[in-house]
PDB file of C-alpha atoms and ligand atoms in Angstrom:
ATOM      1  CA  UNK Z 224     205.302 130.118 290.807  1.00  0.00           C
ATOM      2  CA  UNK Z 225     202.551 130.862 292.990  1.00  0.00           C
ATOM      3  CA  UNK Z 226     199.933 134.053 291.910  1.00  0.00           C
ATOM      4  CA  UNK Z 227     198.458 133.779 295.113  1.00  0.00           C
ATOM      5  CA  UNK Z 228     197.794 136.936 297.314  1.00  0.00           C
ATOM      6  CA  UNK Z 229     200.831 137.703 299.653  1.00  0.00           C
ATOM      7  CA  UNK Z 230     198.737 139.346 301.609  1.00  0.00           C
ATOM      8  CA  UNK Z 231     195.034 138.223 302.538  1.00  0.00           C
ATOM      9  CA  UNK Z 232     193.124 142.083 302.946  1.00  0.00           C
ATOM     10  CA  UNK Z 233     194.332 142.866 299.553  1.00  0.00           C
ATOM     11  CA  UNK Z 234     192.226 143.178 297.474  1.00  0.00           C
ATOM     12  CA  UNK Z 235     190.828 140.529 295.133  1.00  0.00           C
ATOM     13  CA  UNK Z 236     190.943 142.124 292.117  1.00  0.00           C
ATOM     14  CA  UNK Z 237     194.636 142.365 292.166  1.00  0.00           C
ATOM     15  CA  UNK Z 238     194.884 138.742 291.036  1.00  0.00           C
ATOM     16  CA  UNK Z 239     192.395 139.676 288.222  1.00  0.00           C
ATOM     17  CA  UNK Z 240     193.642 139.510 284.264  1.00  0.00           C
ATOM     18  CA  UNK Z 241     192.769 142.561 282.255  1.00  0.00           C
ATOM     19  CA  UNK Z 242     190.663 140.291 280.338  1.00  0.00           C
ATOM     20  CA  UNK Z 243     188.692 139.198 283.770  1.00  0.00           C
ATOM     21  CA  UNK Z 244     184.737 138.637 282.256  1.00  0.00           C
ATOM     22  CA  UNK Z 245     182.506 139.139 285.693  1.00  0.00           C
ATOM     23  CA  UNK Z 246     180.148 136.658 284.394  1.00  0.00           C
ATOM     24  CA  UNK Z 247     182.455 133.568 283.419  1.00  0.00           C
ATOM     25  CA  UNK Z 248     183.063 130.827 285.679  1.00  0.00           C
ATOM     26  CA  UNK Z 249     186.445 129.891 284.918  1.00  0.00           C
ATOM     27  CA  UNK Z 250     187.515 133.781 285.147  1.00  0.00           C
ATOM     28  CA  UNK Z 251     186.559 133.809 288.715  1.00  0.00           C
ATOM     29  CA  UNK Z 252     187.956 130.216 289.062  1.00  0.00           C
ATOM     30  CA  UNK Z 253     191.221 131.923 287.939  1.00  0.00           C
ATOM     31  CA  UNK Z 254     191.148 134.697 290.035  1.00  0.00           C
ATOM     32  CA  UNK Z 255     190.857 132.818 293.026  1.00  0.00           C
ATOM     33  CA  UNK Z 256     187.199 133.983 293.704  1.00  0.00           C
ATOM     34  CA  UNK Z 257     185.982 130.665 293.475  1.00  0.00           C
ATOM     35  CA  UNK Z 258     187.435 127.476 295.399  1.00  0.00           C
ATOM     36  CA  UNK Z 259     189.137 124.436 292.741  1.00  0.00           C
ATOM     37  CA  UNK Z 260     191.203 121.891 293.196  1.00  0.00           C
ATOM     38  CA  UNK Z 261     194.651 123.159 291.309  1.00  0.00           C
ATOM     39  CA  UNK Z 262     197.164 120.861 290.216  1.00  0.00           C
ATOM     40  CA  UNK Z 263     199.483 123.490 288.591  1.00  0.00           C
ATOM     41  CA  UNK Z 264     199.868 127.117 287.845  1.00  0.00           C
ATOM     42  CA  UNK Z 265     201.799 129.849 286.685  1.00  0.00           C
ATOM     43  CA  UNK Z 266     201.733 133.332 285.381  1.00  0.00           C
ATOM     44  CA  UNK Z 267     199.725 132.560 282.479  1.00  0.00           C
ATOM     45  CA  UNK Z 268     197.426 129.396 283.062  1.00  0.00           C
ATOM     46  CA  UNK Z 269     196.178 126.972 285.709  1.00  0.00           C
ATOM     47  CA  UNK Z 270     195.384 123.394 285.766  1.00  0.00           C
ATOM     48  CA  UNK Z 271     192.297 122.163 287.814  1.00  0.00           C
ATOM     49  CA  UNK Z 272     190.508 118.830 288.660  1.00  0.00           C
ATOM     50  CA  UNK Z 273     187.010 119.023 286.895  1.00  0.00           C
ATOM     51  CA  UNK Z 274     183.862 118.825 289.223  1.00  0.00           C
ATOM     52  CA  UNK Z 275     182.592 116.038 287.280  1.00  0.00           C
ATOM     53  CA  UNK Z 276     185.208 113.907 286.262  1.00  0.00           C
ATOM     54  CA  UNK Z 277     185.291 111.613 283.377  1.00  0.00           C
ATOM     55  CA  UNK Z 278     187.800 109.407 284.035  1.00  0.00           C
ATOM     56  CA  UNK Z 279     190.330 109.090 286.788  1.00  0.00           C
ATOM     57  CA  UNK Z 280     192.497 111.235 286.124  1.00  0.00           C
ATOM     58  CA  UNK Z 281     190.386 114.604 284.435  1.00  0.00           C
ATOM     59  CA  UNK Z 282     192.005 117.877 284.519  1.00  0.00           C
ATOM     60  CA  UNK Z 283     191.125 121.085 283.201  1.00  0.00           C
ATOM     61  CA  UNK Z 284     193.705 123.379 281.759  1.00  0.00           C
ATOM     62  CA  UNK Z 285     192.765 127.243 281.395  1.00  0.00           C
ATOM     63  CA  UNK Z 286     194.309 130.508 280.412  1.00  0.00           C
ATOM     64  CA  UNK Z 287     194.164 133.089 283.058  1.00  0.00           C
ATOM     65  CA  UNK Z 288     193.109 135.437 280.358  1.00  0.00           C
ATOM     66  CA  UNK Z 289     189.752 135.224 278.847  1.00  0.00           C
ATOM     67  CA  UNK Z 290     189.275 133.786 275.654  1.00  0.00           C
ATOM     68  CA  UNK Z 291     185.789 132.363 274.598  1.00  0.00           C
ATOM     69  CA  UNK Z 292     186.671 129.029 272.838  1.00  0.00           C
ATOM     70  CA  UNK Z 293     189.568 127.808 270.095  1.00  0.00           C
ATOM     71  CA  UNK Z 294     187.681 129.832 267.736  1.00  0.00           C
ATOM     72  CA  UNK Z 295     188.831 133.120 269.516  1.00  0.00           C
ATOM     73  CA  UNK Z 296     192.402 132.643 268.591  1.00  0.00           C
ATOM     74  CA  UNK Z 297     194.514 134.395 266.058  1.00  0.00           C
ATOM     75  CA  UNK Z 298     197.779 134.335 264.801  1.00  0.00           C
ATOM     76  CA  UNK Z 299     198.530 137.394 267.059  1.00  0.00           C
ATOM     77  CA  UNK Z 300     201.577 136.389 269.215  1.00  0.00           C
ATOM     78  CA  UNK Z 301     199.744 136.507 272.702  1.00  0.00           C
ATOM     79  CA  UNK Z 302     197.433 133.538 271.818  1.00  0.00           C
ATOM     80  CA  UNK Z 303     200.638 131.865 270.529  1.00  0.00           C
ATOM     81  CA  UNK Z 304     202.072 132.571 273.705  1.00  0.00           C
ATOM     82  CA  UNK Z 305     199.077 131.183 275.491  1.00  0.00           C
ATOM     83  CA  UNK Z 306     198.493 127.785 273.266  1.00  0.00           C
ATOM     84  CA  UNK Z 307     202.142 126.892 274.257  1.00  0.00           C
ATOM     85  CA  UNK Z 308     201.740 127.594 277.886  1.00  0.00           C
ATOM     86  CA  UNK Z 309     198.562 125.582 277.902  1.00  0.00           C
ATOM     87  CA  UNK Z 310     200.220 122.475 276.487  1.00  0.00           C
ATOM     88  CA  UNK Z 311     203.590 123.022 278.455  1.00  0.00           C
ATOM     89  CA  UNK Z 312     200.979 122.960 281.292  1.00  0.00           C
ATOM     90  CA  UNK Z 313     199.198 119.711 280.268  1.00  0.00           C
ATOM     91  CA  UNK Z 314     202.431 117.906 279.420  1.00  0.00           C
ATOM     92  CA  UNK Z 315     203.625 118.624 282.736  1.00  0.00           C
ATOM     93  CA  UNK Z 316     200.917 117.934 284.515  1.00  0.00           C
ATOM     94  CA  UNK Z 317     200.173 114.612 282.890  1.00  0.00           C
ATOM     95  CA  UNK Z 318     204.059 114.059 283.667  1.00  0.00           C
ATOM     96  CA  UNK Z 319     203.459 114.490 287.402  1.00  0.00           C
ATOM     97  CA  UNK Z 320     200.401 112.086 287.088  1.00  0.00           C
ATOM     98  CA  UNK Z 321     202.324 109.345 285.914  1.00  0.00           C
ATOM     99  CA  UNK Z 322     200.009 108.034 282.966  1.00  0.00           C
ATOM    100  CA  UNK Z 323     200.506 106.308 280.343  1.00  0.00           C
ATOM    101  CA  UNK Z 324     198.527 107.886 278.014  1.00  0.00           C
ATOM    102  CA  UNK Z 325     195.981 110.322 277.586  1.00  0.00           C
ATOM    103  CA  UNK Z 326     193.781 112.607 275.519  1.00  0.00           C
ATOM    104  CA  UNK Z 327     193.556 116.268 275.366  1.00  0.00           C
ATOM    105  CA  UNK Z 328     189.963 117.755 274.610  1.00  0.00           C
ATOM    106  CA  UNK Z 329     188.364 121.198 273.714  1.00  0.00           C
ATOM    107  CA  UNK Z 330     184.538 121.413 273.054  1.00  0.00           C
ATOM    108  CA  UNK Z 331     184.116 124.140 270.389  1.00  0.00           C
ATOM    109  CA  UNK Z 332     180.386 125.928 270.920  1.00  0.00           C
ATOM    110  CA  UNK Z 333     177.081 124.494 272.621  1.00  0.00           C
ATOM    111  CA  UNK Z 334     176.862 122.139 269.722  1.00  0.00           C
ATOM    112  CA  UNK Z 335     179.906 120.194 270.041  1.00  0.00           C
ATOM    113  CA  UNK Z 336     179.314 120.134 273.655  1.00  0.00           C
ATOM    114  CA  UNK Z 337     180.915 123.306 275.299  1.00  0.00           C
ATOM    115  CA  UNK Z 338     179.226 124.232 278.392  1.00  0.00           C
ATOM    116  CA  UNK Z 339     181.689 126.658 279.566  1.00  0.00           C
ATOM    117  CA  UNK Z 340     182.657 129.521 277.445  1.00  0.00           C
ATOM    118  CA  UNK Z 341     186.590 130.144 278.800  1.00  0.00           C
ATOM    119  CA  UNK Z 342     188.560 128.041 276.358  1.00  0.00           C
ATOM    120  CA  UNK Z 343     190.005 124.897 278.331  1.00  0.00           C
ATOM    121  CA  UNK Z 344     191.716 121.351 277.160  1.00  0.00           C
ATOM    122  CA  UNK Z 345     190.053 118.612 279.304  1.00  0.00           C
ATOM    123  CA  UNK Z 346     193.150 116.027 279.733  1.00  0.00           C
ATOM    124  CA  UNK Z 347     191.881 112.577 280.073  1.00  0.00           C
ATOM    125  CA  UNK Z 348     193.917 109.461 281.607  1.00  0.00           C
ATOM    126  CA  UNK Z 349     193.219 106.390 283.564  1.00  0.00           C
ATOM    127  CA  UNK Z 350     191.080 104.139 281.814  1.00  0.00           C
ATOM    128  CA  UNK Z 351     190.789 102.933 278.334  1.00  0.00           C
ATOM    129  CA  UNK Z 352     189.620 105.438 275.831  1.00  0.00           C
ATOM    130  CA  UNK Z 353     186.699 104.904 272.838  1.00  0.00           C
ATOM    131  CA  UNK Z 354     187.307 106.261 269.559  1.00  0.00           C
ATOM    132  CA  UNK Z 355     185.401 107.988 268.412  1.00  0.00           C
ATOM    133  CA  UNK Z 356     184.579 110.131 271.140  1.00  0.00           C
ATOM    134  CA  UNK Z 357     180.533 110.201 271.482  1.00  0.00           C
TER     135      UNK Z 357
HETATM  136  P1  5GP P 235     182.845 121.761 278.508  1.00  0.00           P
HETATM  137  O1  5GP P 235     181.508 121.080 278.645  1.00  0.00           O
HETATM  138  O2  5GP P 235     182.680 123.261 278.362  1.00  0.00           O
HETATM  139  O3  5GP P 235     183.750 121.180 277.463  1.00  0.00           O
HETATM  140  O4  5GP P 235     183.609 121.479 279.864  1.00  0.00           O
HETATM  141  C1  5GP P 235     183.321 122.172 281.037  1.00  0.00           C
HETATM  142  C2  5GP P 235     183.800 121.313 282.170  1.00  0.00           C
HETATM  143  O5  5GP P 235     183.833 122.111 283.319  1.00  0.00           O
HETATM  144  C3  5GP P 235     182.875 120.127 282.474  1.00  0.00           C
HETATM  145  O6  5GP P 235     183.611 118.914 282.351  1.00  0.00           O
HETATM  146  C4  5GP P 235     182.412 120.386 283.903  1.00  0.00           C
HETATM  147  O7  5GP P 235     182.325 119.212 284.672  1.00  0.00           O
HETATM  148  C5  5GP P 235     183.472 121.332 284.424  1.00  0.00           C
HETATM  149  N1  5GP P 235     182.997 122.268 285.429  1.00  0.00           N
HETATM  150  C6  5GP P 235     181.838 122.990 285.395  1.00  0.00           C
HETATM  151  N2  5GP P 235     181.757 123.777 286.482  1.00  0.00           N
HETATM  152  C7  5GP P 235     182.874 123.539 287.220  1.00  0.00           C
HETATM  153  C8  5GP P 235     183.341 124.052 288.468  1.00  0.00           C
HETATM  154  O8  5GP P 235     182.735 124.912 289.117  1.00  0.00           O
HETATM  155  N3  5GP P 235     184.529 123.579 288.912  1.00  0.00           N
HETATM  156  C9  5GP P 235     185.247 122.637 288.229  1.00  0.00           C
HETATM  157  N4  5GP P 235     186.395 122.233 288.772  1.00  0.00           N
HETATM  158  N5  5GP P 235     184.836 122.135 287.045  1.00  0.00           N
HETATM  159  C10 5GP P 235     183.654 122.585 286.547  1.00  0.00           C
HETATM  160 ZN1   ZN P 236     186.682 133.692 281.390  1.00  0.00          ZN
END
């Protein structure tokens, strides 16, 4: 199901989550106010190629609402809702890739590399992958 505008003079906010953070890059990604190559969507998440991909296949999965990293999550049944929809999203989306195998990601604060601060699970496929991760 599509979230895009029906109508292109209304207005942009109307595709923005309550939760819409004017500074984050992946809000605005969400709300359409910035171009990216999407894969998937639906009411509650969208899947996107990553600028800088990894590995062939590199996908980005993202709530529409805002949510900082993993370590914003609770119990509460919304972020329940939205961990399932995020990994319905990648399993379906690796599905329609056709790969083998592949490996989900999320970079939890600056430290363990996290340079955007919307959660997201990188999913990557295509090529052999090292273990540990560096
Ligand atoms: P992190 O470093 O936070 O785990 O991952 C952020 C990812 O977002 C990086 O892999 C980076 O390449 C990707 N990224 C950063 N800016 C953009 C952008 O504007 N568009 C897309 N599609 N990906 C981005
Ligand atoms: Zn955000």
């Amino acid at each position: 199901m599509s979230r895009r505008r029906a109508f292109p003079y209304a207005p942009l906010v109307a595709d923005r989550d309550p939760s819409y953070e004017p500074g984050c890059l992946f809000c605005r990604i969400a709300a359409d106010e910035l171009p990216s190559d999407r894969v998937y969507e639906n009411e509650a998440v969208i899947v996107f190629r990553d600028i800088n991909p990894r590995a062939p296949t590199h996908l980005l999965a993202i709530p529409r609402r805002h949510l900082a990293s993993v370590d914003d999550l609770t119990d509460a049944d919304p972020d329940r809702d939205t961990l399932a929809a995020l990994f319905a999203a990648l399993r379906s989306v690796a599905a329609d890739a056709g790969v083998r195998g592949y490996r989900i990601v999320t970079n939890v604060g600056p430290d363990a590399g996290q340079s955007v601060f919307h959660i997201h699970f990188h999913l990557l496929a295509g090529r052999t992958m090292l273990w540990p991760p560096g």
